[in-house]
Coordinates of C-alpha atoms in Angstrom, one line a residue:
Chain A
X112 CA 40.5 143.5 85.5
X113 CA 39.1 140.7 82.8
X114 CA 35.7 140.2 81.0
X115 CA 34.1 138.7 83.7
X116 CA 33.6 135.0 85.5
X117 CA 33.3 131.8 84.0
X118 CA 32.0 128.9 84.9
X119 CA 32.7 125.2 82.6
X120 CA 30.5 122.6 83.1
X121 CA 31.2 119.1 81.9
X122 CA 28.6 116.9 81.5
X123 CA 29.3 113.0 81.4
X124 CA 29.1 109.6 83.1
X125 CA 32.3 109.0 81.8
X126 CA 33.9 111.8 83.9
X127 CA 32.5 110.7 87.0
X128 CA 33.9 106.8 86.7
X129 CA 37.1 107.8 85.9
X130 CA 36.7 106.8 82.2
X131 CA 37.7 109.6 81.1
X132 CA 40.4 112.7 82.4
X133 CA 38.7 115.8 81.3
X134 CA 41.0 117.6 79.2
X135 CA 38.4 119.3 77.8
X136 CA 37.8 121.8 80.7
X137 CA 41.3 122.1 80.7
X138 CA 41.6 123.4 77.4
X139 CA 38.4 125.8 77.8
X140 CA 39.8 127.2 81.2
X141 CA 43.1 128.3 79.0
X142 CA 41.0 129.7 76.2
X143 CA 38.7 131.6 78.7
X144 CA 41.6 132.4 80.4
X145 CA 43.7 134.6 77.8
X146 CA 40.5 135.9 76.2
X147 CA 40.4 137.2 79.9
X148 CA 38.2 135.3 81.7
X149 CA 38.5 134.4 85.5
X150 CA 37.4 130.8 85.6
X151 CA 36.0 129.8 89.4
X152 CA 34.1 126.8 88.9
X153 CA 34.5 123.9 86.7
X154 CA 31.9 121.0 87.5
X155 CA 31.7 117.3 86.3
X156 CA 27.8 115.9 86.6
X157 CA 26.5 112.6 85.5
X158 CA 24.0 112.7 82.8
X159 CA 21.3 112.9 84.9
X160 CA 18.5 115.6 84.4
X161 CA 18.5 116.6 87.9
X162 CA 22.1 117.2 88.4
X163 CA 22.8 119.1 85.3
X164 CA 19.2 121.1 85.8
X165 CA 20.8 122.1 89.1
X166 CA 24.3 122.9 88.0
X167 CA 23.0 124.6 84.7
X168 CA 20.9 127.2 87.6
X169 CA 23.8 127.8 89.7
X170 CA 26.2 128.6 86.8
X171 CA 23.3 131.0 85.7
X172 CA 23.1 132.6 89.1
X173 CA 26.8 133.4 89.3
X174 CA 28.7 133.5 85.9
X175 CA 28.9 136.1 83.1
X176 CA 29.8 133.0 80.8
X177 CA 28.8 129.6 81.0
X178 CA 30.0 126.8 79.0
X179 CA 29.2 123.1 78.6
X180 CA 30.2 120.4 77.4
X181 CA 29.0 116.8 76.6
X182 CA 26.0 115.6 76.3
X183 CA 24.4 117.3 72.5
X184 CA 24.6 113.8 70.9
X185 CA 22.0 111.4 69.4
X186 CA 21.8 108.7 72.3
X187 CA 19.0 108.6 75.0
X188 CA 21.2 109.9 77.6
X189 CA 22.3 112.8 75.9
X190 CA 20.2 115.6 77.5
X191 CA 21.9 118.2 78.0
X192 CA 20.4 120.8 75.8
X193 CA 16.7 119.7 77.3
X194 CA 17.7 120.1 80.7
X195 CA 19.1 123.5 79.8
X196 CA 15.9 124.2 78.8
X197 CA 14.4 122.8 81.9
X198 CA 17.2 125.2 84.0
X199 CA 15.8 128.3 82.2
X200 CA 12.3 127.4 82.7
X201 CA 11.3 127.0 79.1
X202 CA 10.1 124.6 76.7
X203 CA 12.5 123.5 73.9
X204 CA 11.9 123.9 70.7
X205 CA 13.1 122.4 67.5
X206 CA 15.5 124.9 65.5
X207 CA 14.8 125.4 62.2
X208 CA 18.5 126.3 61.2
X209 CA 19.9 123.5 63.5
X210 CA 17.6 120.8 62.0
X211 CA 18.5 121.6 58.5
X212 CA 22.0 121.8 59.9
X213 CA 21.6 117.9 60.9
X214 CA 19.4 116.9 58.5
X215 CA 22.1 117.5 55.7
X216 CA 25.1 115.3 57.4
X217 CA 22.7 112.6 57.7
X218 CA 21.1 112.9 54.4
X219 CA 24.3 113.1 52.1
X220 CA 24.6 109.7 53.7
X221 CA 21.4 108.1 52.9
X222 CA 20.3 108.1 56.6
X223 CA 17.3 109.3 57.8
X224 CA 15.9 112.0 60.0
X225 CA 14.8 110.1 62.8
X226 CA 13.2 111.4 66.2
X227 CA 16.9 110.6 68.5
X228 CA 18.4 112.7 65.3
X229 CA 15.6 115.6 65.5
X230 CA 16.6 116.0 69.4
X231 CA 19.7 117.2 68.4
X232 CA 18.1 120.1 67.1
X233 CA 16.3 121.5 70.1
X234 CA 16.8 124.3 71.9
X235 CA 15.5 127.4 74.2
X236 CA 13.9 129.8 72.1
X237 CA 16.2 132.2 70.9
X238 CA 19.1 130.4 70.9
X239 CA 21.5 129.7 68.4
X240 CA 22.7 126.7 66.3
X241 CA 26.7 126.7 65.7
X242 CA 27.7 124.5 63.2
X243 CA 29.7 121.8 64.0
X244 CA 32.7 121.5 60.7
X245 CA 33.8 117.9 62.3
X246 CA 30.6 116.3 63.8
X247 CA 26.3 116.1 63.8
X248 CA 25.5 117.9 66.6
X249 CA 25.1 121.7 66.2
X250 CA 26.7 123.5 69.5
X251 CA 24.5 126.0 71.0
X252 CA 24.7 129.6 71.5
X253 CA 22.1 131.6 74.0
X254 CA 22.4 134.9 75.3
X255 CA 20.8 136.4 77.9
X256 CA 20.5 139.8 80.3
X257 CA 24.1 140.1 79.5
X258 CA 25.0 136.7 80.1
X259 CA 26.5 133.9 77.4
X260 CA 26.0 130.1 77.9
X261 CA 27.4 127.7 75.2
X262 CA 26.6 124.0 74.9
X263 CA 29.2 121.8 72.8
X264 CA 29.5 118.8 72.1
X265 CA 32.2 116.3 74.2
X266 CA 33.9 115.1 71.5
X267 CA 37.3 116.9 71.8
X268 CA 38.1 117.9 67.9
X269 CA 34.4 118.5 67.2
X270 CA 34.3 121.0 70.9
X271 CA 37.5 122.6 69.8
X272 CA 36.2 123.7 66.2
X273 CA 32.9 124.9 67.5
X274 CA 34.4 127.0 70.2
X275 CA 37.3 128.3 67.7
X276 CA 35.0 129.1 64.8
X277 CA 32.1 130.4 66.6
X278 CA 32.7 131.0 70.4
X279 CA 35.7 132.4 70.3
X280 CA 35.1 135.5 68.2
X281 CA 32.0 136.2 70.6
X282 CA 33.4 136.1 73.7
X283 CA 36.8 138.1 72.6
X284 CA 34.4 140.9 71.0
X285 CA 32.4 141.3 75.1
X286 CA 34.6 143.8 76.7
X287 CA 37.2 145.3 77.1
X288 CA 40.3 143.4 75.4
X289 CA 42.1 141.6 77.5
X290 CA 45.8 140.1 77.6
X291 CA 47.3 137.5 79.3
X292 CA 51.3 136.9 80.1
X293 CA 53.2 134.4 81.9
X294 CA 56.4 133.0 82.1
X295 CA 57.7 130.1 84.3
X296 CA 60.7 130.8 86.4
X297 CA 62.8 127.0 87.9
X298 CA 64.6 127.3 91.4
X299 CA 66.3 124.0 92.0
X300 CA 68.1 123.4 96.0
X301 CA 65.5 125.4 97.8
X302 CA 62.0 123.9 99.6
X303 CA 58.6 125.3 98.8
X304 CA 58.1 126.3 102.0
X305 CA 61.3 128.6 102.0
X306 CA 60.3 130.2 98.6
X307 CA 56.7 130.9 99.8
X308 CA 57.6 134.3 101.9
X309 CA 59.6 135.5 98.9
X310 CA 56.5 134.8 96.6
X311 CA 54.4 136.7 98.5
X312 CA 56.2 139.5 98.7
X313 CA 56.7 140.5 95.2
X314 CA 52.7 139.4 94.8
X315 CA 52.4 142.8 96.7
X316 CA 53.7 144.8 93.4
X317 CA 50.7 144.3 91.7
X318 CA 47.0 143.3 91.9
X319 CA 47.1 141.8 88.6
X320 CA 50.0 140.0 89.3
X321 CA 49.4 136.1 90.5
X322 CA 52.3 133.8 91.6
X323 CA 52.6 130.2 92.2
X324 CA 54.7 127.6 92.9
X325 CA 54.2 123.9 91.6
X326 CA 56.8 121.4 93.5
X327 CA 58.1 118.9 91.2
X328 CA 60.8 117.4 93.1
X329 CA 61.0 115.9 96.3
X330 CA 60.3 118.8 98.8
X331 CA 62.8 117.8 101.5
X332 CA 65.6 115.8 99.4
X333 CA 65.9 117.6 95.9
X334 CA 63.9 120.7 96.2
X335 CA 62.8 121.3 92.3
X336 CA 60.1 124.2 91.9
X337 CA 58.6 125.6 88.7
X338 CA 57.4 129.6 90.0
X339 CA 54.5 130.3 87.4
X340 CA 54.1 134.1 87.4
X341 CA 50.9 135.2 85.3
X342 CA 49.4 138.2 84.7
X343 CA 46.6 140.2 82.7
X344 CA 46.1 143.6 81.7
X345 CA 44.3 145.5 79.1
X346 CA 47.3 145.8 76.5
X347 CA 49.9 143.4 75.5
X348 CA 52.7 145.1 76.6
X349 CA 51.5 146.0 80.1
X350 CA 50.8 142.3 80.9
X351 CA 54.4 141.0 80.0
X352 CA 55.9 144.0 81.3
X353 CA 54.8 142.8 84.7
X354 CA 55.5 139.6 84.3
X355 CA 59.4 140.5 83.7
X356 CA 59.6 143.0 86.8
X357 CA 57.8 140.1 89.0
X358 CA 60.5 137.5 87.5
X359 CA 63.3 140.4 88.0
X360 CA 62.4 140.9 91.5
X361 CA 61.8 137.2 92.5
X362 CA 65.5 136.1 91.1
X363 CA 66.7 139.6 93.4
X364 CA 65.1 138.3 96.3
X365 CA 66.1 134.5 96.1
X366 CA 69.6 135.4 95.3
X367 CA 69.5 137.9 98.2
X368 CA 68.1 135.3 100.6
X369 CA 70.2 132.0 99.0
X370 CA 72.8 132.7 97.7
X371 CA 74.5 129.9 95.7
X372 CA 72.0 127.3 97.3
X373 CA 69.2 128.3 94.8
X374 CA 69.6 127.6 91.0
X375 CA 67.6 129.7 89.2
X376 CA 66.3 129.0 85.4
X377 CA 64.1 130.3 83.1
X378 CA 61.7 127.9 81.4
X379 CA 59.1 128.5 78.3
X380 CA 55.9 128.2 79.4
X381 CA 54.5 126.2 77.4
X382 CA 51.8 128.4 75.2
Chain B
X173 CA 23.4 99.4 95.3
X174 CA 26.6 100.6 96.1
X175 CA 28.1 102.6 99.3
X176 CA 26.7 106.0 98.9
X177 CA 27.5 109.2 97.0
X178 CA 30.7 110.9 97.0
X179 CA 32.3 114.3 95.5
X180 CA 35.8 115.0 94.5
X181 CA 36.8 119.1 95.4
X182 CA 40.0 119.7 93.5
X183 CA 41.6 122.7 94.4
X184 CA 43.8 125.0 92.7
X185 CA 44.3 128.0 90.2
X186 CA 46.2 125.7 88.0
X187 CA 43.0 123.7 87.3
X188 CA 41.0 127.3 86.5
X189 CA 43.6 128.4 84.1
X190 CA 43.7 125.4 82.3
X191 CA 48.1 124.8 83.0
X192 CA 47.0 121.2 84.6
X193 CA 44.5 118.5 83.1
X194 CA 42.8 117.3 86.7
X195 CA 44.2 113.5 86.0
X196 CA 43.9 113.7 90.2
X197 CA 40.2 113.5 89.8
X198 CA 40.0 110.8 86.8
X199 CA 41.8 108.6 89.1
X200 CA 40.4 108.7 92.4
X201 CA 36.9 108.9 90.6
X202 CA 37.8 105.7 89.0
X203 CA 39.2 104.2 92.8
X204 CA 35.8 105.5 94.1
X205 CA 33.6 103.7 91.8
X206 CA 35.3 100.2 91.5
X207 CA 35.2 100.6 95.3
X208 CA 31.3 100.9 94.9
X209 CA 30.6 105.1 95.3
X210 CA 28.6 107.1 93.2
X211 CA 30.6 110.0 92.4
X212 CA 28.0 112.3 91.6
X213 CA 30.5 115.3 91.1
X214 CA 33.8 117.0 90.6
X215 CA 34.0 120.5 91.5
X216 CA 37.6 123.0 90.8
X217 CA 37.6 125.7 92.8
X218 CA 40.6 128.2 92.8
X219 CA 42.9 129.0 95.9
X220 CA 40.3 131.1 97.7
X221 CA 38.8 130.9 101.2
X222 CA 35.6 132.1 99.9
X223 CA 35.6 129.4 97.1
X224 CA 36.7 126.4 99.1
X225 CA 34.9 127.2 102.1
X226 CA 31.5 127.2 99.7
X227 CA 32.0 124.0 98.1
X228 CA 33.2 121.9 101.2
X229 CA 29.5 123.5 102.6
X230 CA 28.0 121.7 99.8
X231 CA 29.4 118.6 99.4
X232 CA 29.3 118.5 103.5
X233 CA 25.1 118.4 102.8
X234 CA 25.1 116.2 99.9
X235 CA 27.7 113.5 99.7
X236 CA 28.8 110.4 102.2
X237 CA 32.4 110.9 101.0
X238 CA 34.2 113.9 100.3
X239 CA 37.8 113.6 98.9
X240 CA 39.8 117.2 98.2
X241 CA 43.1 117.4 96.5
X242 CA 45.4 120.5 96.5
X243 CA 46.3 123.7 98.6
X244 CA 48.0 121.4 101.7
X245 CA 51.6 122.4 100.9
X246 CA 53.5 125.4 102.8
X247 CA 52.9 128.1 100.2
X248 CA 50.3 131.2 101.4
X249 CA 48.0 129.7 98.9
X250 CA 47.7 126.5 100.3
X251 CA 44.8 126.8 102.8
X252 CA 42.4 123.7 101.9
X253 CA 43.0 122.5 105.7
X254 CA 41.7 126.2 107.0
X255 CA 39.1 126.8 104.6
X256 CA 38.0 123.5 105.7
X257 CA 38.0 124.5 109.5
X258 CA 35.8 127.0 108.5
X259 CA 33.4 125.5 106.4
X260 CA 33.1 122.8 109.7
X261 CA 32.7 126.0 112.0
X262 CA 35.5 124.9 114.0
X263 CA 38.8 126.8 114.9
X264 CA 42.0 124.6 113.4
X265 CA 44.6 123.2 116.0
X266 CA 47.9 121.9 115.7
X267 CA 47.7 118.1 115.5
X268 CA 50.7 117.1 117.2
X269 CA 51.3 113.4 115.5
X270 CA 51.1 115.5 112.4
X271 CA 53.4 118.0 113.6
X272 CA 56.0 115.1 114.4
X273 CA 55.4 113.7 110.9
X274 CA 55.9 117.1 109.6
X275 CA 59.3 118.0 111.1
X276 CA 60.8 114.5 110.9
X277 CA 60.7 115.2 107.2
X278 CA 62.3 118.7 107.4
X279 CA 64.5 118.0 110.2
X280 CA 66.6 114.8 108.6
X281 CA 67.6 117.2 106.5
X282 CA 68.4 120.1 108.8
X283 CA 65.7 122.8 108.2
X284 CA 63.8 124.8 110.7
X285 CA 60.5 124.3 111.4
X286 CA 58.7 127.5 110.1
X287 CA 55.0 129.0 110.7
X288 CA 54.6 127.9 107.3
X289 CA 55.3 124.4 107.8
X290 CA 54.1 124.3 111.1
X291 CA 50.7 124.9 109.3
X292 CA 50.5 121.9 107.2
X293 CA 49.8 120.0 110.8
X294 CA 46.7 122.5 111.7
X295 CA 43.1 120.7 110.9
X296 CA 39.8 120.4 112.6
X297 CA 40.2 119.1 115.9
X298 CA 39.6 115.2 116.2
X299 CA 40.7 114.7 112.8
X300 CA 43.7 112.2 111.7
X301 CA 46.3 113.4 109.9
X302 CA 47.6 110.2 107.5
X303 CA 50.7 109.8 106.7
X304 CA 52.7 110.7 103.7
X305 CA 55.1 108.6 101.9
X306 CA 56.4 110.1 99.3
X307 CA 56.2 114.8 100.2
X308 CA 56.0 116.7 104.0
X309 CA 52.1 117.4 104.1
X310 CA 50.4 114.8 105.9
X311 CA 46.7 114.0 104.5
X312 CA 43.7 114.4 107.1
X313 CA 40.6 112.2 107.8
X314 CA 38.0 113.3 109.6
X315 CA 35.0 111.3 110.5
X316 CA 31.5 113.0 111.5
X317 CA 28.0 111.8 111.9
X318 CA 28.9 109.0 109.3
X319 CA 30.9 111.0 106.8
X320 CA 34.0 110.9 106.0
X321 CA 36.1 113.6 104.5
X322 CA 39.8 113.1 103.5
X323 CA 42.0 115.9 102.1
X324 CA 45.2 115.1 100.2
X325 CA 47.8 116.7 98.4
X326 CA 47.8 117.6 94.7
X327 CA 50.9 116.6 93.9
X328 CA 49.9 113.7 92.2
X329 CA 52.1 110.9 93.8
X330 CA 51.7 112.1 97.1
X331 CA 48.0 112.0 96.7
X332 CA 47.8 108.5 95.3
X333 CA 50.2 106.8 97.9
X334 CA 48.1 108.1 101.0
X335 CA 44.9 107.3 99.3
X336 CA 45.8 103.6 98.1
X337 CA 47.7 103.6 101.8
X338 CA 45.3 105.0 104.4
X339 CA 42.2 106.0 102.3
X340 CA 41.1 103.1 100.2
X341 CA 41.2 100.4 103.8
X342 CA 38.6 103.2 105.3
X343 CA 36.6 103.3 102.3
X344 CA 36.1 99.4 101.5
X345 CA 35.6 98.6 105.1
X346 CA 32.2 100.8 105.3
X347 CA 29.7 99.4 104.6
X348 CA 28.8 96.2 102.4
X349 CA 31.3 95.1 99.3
X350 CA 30.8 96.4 96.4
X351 CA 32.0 95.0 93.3
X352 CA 31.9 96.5 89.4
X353 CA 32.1 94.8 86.1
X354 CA 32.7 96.3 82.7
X355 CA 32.9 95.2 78.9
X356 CA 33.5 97.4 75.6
X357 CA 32.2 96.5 72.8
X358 CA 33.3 98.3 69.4
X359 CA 30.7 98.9 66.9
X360 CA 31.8 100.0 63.3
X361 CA 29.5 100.6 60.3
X362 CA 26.6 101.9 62.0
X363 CA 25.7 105.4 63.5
X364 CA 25.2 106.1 66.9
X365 CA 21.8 107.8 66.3
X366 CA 20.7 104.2 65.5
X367 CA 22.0 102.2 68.1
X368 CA 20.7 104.5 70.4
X369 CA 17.5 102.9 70.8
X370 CA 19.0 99.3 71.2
X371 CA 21.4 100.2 74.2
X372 CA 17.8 101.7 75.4
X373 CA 16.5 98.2 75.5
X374 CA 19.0 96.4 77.2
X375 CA 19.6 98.7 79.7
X376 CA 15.8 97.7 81.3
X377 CA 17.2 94.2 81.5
X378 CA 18.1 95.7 85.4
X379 CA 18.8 98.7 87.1
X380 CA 22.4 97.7 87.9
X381 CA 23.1 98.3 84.5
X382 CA 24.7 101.1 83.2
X383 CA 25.3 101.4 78.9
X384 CA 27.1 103.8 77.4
X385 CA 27.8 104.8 73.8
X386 CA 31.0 106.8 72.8
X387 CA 31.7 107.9 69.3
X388 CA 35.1 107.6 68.0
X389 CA 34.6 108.1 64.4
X390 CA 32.9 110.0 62.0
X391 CA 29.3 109.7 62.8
X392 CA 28.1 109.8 59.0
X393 CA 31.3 108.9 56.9
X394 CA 32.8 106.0 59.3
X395 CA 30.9 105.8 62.3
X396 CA 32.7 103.3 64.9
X397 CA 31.1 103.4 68.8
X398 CA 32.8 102.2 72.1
X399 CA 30.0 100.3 73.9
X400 CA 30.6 100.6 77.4
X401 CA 28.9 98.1 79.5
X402 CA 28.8 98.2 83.6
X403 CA 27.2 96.6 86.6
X404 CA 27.6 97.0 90.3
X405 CA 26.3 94.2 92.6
X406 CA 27.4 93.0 96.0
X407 CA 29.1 90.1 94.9
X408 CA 31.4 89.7 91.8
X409 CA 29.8 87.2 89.9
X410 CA 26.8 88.6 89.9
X411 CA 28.2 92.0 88.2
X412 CA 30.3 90.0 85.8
X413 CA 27.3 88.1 84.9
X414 CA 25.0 90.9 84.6
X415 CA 27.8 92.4 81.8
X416 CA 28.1 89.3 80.1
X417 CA 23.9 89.2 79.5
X418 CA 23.8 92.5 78.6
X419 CA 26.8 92.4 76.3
X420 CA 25.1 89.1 74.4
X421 CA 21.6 91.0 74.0
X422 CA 23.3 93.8 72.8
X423 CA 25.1 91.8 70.5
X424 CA 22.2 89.5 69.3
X425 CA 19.5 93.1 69.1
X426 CA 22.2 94.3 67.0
X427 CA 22.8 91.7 64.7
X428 CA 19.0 91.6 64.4
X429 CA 18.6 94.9 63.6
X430 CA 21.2 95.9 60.8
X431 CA 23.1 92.4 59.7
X432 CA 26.2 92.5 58.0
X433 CA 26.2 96.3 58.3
X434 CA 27.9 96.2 61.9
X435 CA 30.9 94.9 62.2
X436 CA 31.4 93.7 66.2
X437 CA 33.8 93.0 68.0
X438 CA 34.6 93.2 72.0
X439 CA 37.9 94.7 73.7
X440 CA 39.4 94.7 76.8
X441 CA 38.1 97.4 79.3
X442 CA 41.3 99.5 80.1
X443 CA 41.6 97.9 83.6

């Protein structure tokens, strides 16, 4: 089941300082998610050349997808495009499409071209520019013996509108299609550790089928769990119709083994 | 300069799927650095023994401090603490202050100990298991050949009170103090692309010296940078000193470079 494993790599200084909480890889680990992904790694490196050489080589050793983020930008520690190129053992070169593609931002402005701007356009070899609607620096597109790695931008709104307008359709179109359901199921008066038994029992209906439980109350005093119950299949309606026949048989079983001592809801979840 | 390098392992399919921002890892990166680590990464991995077991093996080779979060509760997929055994080599025991900590919590409130809860007290043996103020897992220490290695919970309360408890005393009493200064300094009316070569400059005033450039505008139309300015040195004044320097040359290089164009101005660094 799914298109195949993902790995996100974010790139920044600011990550690994605590400057910033990377909601970033969050969002691209729910994209790559319902377009059917199984995410396994996502990895925070300074911008140093070494570490995101090194991280760029294992990615390419074990994921059918790759994406970055951070470090496409203008400033002298923005490298991550050249150490790509360094990961793949090639020289970068300056991208004809992605050069006019900066060139133009900064000439409507009156600025000029200069040699920190130029960098933004370089690349491996056969790679492509993706145009960037909100910022300067193109994204990147290369694919390879089957595999796709994306650079983008860290800027949230300029990541989000590279990876919706251009990513998006290219992943979705690998593959088989592939659909993603979930619903969130709330069981109030009961611990965690009482629950857990019941949880992996009705995870035995299905391979596709994942379960977990996210403790939000106080385990021993007011027991408050959200159940998440996902799961993915190659049509819409075979996704959700697991879902609802996990969630039927989880309320059966809590009920059976509880009774009145379990309050069970139904939440949204939230997308 | 500082204490050595350190990696944060967050576990959990929540993180892969994108349901939960890793705020965890933002924060204890953040407690990390001011206490004078180099966080040189943050690796998600989901629930698997395969996964976990891999990326405790790695950060085992590479980093002086190792700090995971998640898969400590008393669900099936919380096995952190055995994948852990296993990436040591070592079989897990029941560490019996942790089982007392354990079933204090469940028993004040009349539940049984089960084999599930019983295993939140398993963990290499010779490890400590710390105490937890706020949920039932305990966390665990474990010191070897000059490492240390502390697992906590993910829930993130729980992981904050043992770390700023039992964590952060280990941590600042290795080796010697460590102390970190930072400014901001916001930059409107000029593009990054330009200042780039500036923050270049002043950043070989000395090596403790770390600048960093964030965009928050519109590069062409409105361009307005966050400056970030750090040190680390072994005694305050010294950092705070070295940040003040850098923040005036960058100020004056400025200045001399494009005038009335930039509009400067400095603002408190968030903590």
């Amino acid at each position: 089941m799914g298109k195949g494993v993902a790995w996100i790599l974010s790139v920044g200084n600011e990550l690994l300082i605590g400057r910033v909480v990377n909601t970033n890889a969050a969002w691209l680990a729910s994209k790559l998610t319902h377009l059917g992904y199984s995410v396994r790694r996502v990895v925070a490196v300074p911008d140093e050349e070494g570490d995101i050489v090194e991280v760029f080589r294992e990615a390419l050793g074990r994921a059918d997808v790759v994406i970055s983020t951070g470090g496409l930008g203008p400033t002298p520690d923005d490298i991550t495009n050249l150490a790509f190129c360094k990961a793949l053992g090639v020289e970068p070169v300056v991208n004809q499409e992605a050069l006019r593609m900066v060139k133009e931002k900064y000439e409507a402005r009156g600025y000029p071209l200069t040699p920190e701007r130029e960098k933004m356009a370089m690349m491996p070899p056969g790679a492509k520019p993706l145009p960037n609607p909100v910022g300067t620096a193109p994204g990147i597109l290369y694919e390879h013996g089957g595999r796709v790695v994306v650079l983008l931008p860290g800027v949230p709104r300029e990541m989000e509108a590279i990876f919706e307008g251009y990513v998006e359709p290219v992943l979705r179109s690998r593959g088989p299609p592939v659909y993603f359901a979930e619903q969130v199921l709330v069981v109030r008066g009961v611990p965690e550790a009482d629950v857990a038994p019941v949880i992996r029992e009705v995870m035995k209906m299905d391979p596709a089928l994942y379960i977990k439980s996210h403790p939000k109350g106080f385990e021993v005093e007011a027991p408050l769990l959200h159940i998440h119950i996902y799961a993915s299949a190659e049509d819409r309606q075979r996704a959700e119709a697991l879902v609802e026949a996990a969630v039927g048989r989880l309320k059966q079983l809590l009920i059976a083994k509880f009774g009145n001592r379990a309050e069970i809801s139904t939440t949204q979840a939230p997308r």
